[in-house]
Amino acid sequence: MPKVSGEFVARMEDVLELYAEAPDETRPVVCMDELSKELHGHAAEPMAAAPGRPAKEDYEYKRNGTGNVFLLLCPLLGWRHMEVTERRGYLEFAQLMKDLVDVRFPKAETIRVVLDNLNTHVFGALYEAFTPEEARRIARKLEFHYTPKHGSWLNMAEMEFSVLSRQCLDRRIATVQELADAIAAWEQQRNEARTKIEWSFRIADARRKLHWIYPS
């Protein structure tokens, strides 16, 4: 549970204020998060289904490491994009932000990014990956809005990951490429349907229902 803290309240209200805005493609709100998926291969070849016999999969599996899934979610516009990588670090995060600026929203004036406090989720990552001039160019297009500590529920990307896990990742996946292919197909379906997340919790609700976390 969140503790009484002016910092928690300030970050919470900052994020809630963004969610209350009308959709604006020139200043989009993009929720970013990442997820680690264990990769498990088959220890024995699975048995295909046949008339009168369901498919059968051996309970034993081979560990094939993990794949990292980066999510960019624009909940107000019904758009999302995911990148699957073998690593999660400064360079991968920096490349994701460059892609967000140059490919996903090239005409945006400012992109407001909601994200957590992971040590790689910083502007410094851009300088680790690119020249100072390039890093500054990308940074000028971005605003980072951090969720409070122990307040990851305020990031709508977590809700999208929950749906992804139930609909797409609830099975054995052996390789990074297989993971990327499965997620790409799921992403396309969601984007074609322009599936949005309806967020109804506002600052007024927080002040009324969570009044006990406000310092005064």
mmCIF file of C-alpha atoms in Angstrom:
data_model
loop_
_atom_site.group_PDB
_atom_site.id
_atom_site.type_symbol
_atom_site.label_atom_id
_atom_site.label_comp_id
_atom_site.label_asym_id
_atom_site.label_seq_id
_atom_site.Cartn_x
_atom_site.Cartn_y
_atom_site.Cartn_z
ATOM 1 C CA MET A 1 0.000 0.000 0.000
ATOM 2 C CA PRO A 2 1.249 3.540 -0.696
ATOM 3 C CA LYS A 3 2.638 5.440 2.266
ATOM 4 C CA VAL A 4 1.814 9.000 3.252
ATOM 5 C CA SER A 5 4.188 11.021 1.104
ATOM 6 C CA GLY A 6 4.095 14.314 -0.707
ATOM 7 C CA GLU A 7 6.308 12.793 -3.420
ATOM 8 C CA PHE A 8 3.908 9.879 -3.992
ATOM 9 C CA VAL A 9 0.939 12.237 -4.213
ATOM 10 C CA ALA A 10 2.742 14.647 -6.551
ATOM 11 C CA ARG A 11 3.695 11.913 -9.015
ATOM 12 C CA MET A 12 0.269 10.292 -8.811
ATOM 13 C CA GLU A 13 -1.559 13.528 -9.577
ATOM 14 C CA ASP A 14 0.884 14.321 -12.386
ATOM 15 C CA VAL A 15 0.046 11.032 -14.124
ATOM 16 C CA LEU A 16 -3.694 11.294 -13.437
ATOM 17 C CA GLU A 17 -3.740 14.775 -14.953
ATOM 18 C CA LEU A 18 -2.269 13.375 -18.183
ATOM 19 C CA TYR A 19 -4.883 10.621 -18.336
ATOM 20 C CA ALA A 20 -7.701 13.156 -17.990
ATOM 21 C CA GLU A 21 -6.665 15.061 -21.125
ATOM 22 C CA ALA A 22 -8.366 14.727 -24.486
ATOM 23 C CA PRO A 23 -6.409 12.710 -27.093
ATOM 24 C CA ASP A 24 -3.862 14.885 -28.890
ATOM 25 C CA GLU A 25 -1.595 13.443 -31.589
ATOM 26 C CA THR A 26 0.682 16.485 -31.390
ATOM 27 C CA ARG A 27 1.312 15.840 -27.668
ATOM 28 C CA PRO A 28 0.540 12.137 -27.208
ATOM 29 C CA VAL A 29 0.609 10.395 -23.851
ATOM 30 C CA VAL A 30 2.523 7.123 -24.176
ATOM 31 C CA CYS A 31 2.737 4.573 -21.364
ATOM 32 C CA MET A 32 5.954 2.571 -21.431
ATOM 33 C CA ASP A 33 6.815 -0.605 -19.538
ATOM 34 C CA GLU A 34 8.796 -3.784 -19.992
ATOM 35 C CA LEU A 35 8.237 -7.436 -19.209
ATOM 36 C CA SER A 36 10.524 -10.448 -19.022
ATOM 37 C CA LYS A 37 9.264 -13.712 -20.533
ATOM 38 C CA GLU A 38 10.931 -17.044 -19.773
ATOM 39 C CA LEU A 39 11.588 -19.087 -22.908
ATOM 40 C CA HIS A 40 10.907 -22.809 -22.671
ATOM 41 C CA GLY A 41 11.573 -25.316 -25.435
ATOM 42 C CA HIS A 42 10.168 -28.824 -25.707
ATOM 43 C CA ALA A 43 12.218 -31.597 -24.095
ATOM 44 C CA ALA A 44 10.376 -34.043 -26.364
ATOM 45 C CA GLU A 45 8.515 -33.461 -29.607
ATOM 46 C CA PRO A 46 4.858 -32.653 -28.825
ATOM 47 C CA MET A 47 2.227 -35.051 -30.173
ATOM 48 C CA ALA A 48 -0.058 -33.460 -32.760
ATOM 49 C CA ALA A 49 -3.810 -33.754 -32.492
ATOM 50 C CA ALA A 50 -5.512 -36.569 -34.395
ATOM 51 C CA PRO A 51 -9.132 -37.685 -34.802
ATOM 52 C CA GLY A 52 -10.355 -38.614 -31.341
ATOM 53 C CA ARG A 53 -7.071 -37.594 -29.718
ATOM 54 C CA PRO A 54 -6.131 -34.103 -28.483
ATOM 55 C CA ALA A 55 -2.680 -32.620 -28.908
ATOM 56 C CA LYS A 56 -0.307 -33.641 -26.158
ATOM 57 C CA GLU A 57 2.658 -31.713 -24.771
ATOM 58 C CA ASP A 58 5.277 -33.189 -22.447
ATOM 59 C CA TYR A 59 5.397 -31.501 -19.056
ATOM 60 C CA GLU A 60 9.197 -31.368 -19.137
ATOM 61 C CA TYR A 61 10.862 -28.476 -20.940
ATOM 62 C CA LYS A 62 14.245 -26.953 -21.758
ATOM 63 C CA ARG A 63 15.158 -23.540 -20.401
ATOM 64 C CA ASN A 64 16.147 -21.201 -23.229
ATOM 65 C CA GLY A 65 16.782 -18.037 -21.252
ATOM 66 C CA THR A 66 14.467 -15.043 -21.381
ATOM 67 C CA GLY A 67 13.151 -12.486 -23.833
ATOM 68 C CA ASN A 68 12.460 -8.879 -22.940
ATOM 69 C CA VAL A 69 9.305 -7.147 -24.161
ATOM 70 C CA PHE A 70 9.179 -3.338 -24.367
ATOM 71 C CA LEU A 71 5.683 -1.872 -24.608
ATOM 72 C CA LEU A 72 4.686 1.545 -25.923
ATOM 73 C CA LEU A 73 0.986 2.156 -25.317
ATOM 74 C CA CYS A 74 -1.021 5.199 -26.345
ATOM 75 C CA PRO A 75 -4.243 4.362 -24.470
ATOM 76 C CA LEU A 76 -6.168 7.463 -25.508
ATOM 77 C CA LEU A 77 -5.567 6.748 -29.214
ATOM 78 C CA GLY A 78 -5.977 2.958 -29.151
ATOM 79 C CA TRP A 79 -2.426 2.285 -30.351
ATOM 80 C CA ARG A 80 0.374 0.131 -29.047
ATOM 81 C CA HIS A 81 3.727 -1.216 -30.227
ATOM 82 C CA MET A 82 6.031 -3.815 -28.721
ATOM 83 C CA GLU A 83 9.693 -4.572 -29.292
ATOM 84 C CA VAL A 84 11.204 -7.906 -28.272
ATOM 85 C CA THR A 85 14.897 -7.881 -27.367
ATOM 86 C CA GLU A 86 17.398 -10.302 -25.883
ATOM 87 C CA ARG A 87 18.658 -7.702 -23.405
ATOM 88 C CA ARG A 88 17.233 -4.890 -21.331
ATOM 89 C CA GLY A 89 19.577 -2.004 -20.708
ATOM 90 C CA TYR A 90 20.452 1.595 -21.510
ATOM 91 C CA LEU A 91 21.062 0.930 -25.197
ATOM 92 C CA GLU A 92 17.771 -0.899 -25.737
ATOM 93 C CA PHE A 93 15.803 1.794 -23.914
ATOM 94 C CA ALA A 94 17.555 4.554 -25.857
ATOM 95 C CA GLN A 95 16.775 2.881 -29.183
ATOM 96 C CA LEU A 96 13.136 2.510 -28.129
ATOM 97 C CA MET A 97 12.910 6.246 -27.384
ATOM 98 C CA LYS A 98 14.551 7.133 -30.708
ATOM 99 C CA ASP A 99 12.043 4.909 -32.506
ATOM 100 C CA LEU A 100 9.199 6.547 -30.587
ATOM 101 C CA VAL A 101 10.323 10.020 -31.685
ATOM 102 C CA ASP A 102 11.413 9.330 -35.271
ATOM 103 C CA VAL A 103 9.120 6.505 -36.401
ATOM 104 C CA ARG A 104 6.027 6.299 -34.215
ATOM 105 C CA PHE A 105 5.253 10.002 -33.683
ATOM 106 C CA PRO A 106 7.529 11.990 -36.035
ATOM 107 C CA LYS A 107 5.081 14.917 -36.274
ATOM 108 C CA ALA A 108 4.496 15.272 -32.530
ATOM 109 C CA GLU A 109 5.641 18.430 -30.801
ATOM 110 C CA THR A 110 6.185 16.675 -27.475
ATOM 111 C CA ILE A 111 5.697 13.067 -26.417
ATOM 112 C CA ARG A 112 4.718 12.616 -22.773
ATOM 113 C CA VAL A 113 6.010 9.229 -21.567
ATOM 114 C CA VAL A 114 4.625 7.582 -18.423
ATOM 115 C CA LEU A 115 7.160 5.122 -17.018
ATOM 116 C CA ASP A 116 8.514 3.627 -13.813
ATOM 117 C CA ASN A 117 11.757 4.366 -11.987
ATOM 118 C CA LEU A 118 13.931 1.570 -13.365
ATOM 119 C CA ASN A 119 17.539 2.752 -13.423
ATOM 120 C CA THR A 120 17.731 2.508 -17.233
ATOM 121 C CA HIS A 121 14.640 4.677 -17.788
ATOM 122 C CA VAL A 122 16.537 7.959 -17.836
ATOM 123 C CA PHE A 123 17.608 10.594 -20.350
ATOM 124 C CA GLY A 124 21.192 9.588 -19.664
ATOM 125 C CA ALA A 125 20.541 6.391 -21.623
ATOM 126 C CA LEU A 126 20.367 8.495 -24.793
ATOM 127 C CA TYR A 127 23.884 9.774 -24.167
ATOM 128 C CA GLU A 128 25.116 6.210 -23.585
ATOM 129 C CA ALA A 129 23.795 5.196 -27.010
ATOM 130 C CA PHE A 130 24.166 8.228 -29.293
ATOM 131 C CA THR A 131 26.308 11.279 -29.937
ATOM 132 C CA PRO A 132 25.570 14.251 -27.660
ATOM 133 C CA GLU A 133 23.890 16.090 -30.540
ATOM 134 C CA GLU A 134 21.640 13.145 -31.375
ATOM 135 C CA ALA A 135 20.839 12.463 -27.727
ATOM 136 C CA ARG A 136 19.839 16.096 -27.169
ATOM 137 C CA ARG A 137 17.686 16.100 -30.314
ATOM 138 C CA ILE A 138 15.708 13.100 -29.086
ATOM 139 C CA ALA A 139 15.483 14.353 -25.499
ATOM 140 C CA ARG A 140 13.997 17.683 -26.607
ATOM 141 C CA LYS A 141 10.955 15.821 -27.969
ATOM 142 C CA LEU A 142 10.311 13.853 -24.768
ATOM 143 C CA GLU A 143 8.833 14.480 -21.335
ATOM 144 C CA PHE A 144 9.216 11.741 -18.724
ATOM 145 C CA HIS A 145 6.444 11.407 -16.133
ATOM 146 C CA TYR A 146 7.440 8.860 -13.504
ATOM 147 C CA THR A 147 4.948 6.817 -11.531
ATOM 148 C CA PRO A 148 5.523 6.949 -7.770
ATOM 149 C CA LYS A 149 7.431 4.235 -5.950
ATOM 150 C CA HIS A 150 5.013 1.353 -5.254
ATOM 151 C CA GLY A 151 2.602 3.022 -7.660
ATOM 152 C CA SER A 152 3.070 0.930 -10.798
ATOM 153 C CA TRP A 153 -0.730 0.446 -10.920
ATOM 154 C CA LEU A 154 -0.851 4.014 -12.233
ATOM 155 C CA ASN A 155 0.853 2.937 -15.464
ATOM 156 C CA MET A 156 -1.787 1.749 -17.936
ATOM 157 C CA ALA A 157 0.894 -0.300 -19.677
ATOM 158 C CA GLU A 158 0.557 -2.807 -16.833
ATOM 159 C CA MET A 159 -3.084 -3.349 -17.777
ATOM 160 C CA GLU A 160 -2.102 -3.989 -21.389
ATOM 161 C CA PHE A 161 0.569 -6.457 -20.301
ATOM 162 C CA SER A 162 -2.037 -8.279 -18.221
ATOM 163 C CA VAL A 163 -4.211 -8.776 -21.314
ATOM 164 C CA LEU A 164 -1.171 -9.795 -23.388
ATOM 165 C CA SER A 165 -0.180 -12.409 -20.812
ATOM 166 C CA ARG A 166 -3.653 -13.959 -20.771
ATOM 167 C CA GLN A 167 -4.295 -13.908 -24.510
ATOM 168 C CA CYS A 168 -0.868 -14.465 -26.027
ATOM 169 C CA LEU A 169 1.796 -15.561 -23.541
ATOM 170 C CA ASP A 170 -0.069 -18.284 -21.636
ATOM 171 C CA ARG A 171 1.757 -21.046 -23.505
ATOM 172 C CA ARG A 172 5.221 -22.437 -24.027
ATOM 173 C CA ILE A 173 7.403 -20.204 -26.215
ATOM 174 C CA ALA A 174 10.869 -21.424 -27.125
ATOM 175 C CA THR A 175 12.778 -18.577 -28.802
ATOM 176 C CA VAL A 176 13.007 -14.804 -28.986
ATOM 177 C CA GLN A 177 11.866 -14.943 -32.624
ATOM 178 C CA GLU A 178 8.827 -17.051 -31.748
ATOM 179 C CA LEU A 179 8.000 -14.582 -28.987
ATOM 180 C CA ALA A 180 8.355 -11.628 -31.368
ATOM 181 C CA ASP A 181 6.141 -13.266 -34.009
ATOM 182 C CA ALA A 182 3.387 -14.104 -31.512
ATOM 183 C CA ILE A 183 3.383 -10.604 -30.052
ATOM 184 C CA ALA A 184 3.411 -8.925 -33.484
ATOM 185 C CA ALA A 185 0.272 -10.821 -34.517
ATOM 186 C CA TRP A 186 -1.491 -9.937 -31.260
ATOM 187 C CA GLU A 187 -0.434 -6.291 -31.562
ATOM 188 C CA GLN A 188 -1.814 -6.062 -35.100
ATOM 189 C CA GLN A 189 -5.214 -7.360 -33.998
ATOM 190 C CA ARG A 190 -5.392 -4.895 -31.101
ATOM 191 C CA ASN A 191 -4.376 -1.959 -33.279
ATOM 192 C CA GLU A 192 -6.794 -2.839 -36.074
ATOM 193 C CA ALA A 193 -9.581 -2.853 -33.482
ATOM 194 C CA ARG A 194 -8.193 0.415 -32.002
ATOM 195 C CA THR A 195 -8.639 -1.125 -28.568
ATOM 196 C CA LYS A 196 -8.463 1.594 -25.928
ATOM 197 C CA ILE A 197 -8.227 1.526 -22.154
ATOM 198 C CA GLU A 198 -10.942 3.467 -20.379
ATOM 199 C CA TRP A 199 -9.383 5.094 -17.304
ATOM 200 C CA SER A 200 -11.944 6.663 -14.993
ATOM 201 C CA PHE A 201 -9.870 7.296 -11.842
ATOM 202 C CA ARG A 202 -9.285 11.052 -11.580
ATOM 203 C CA ILE A 203 -7.489 13.420 -9.222
ATOM 204 C CA ALA A 204 -10.778 14.177 -7.471
ATOM 205 C CA ASP A 205 -11.280 10.441 -6.889
ATOM 206 C CA ALA A 206 -7.779 10.112 -5.464
ATOM 207 C CA ARG A 207 -8.301 13.015 -3.069
ATOM 208 C CA ARG A 208 -11.555 11.487 -1.877
ATOM 209 C CA LYS A 209 -10.770 7.763 -1.823
ATOM 210 C CA LEU A 210 -7.068 7.960 -0.954
ATOM 211 C CA HIS A 211 -7.252 10.979 1.329
ATOM 212 C CA TRP A 212 -5.213 9.131 3.964
ATOM 213 C CA ILE A 213 -2.046 9.168 1.806
ATOM 214 C CA TYR A 214 -2.074 12.965 1.545
ATOM 215 C CA PRO A 215 0.305 14.531 4.086
ATOM 216 C CA SER A 216 -2.146 17.313 4.972
#
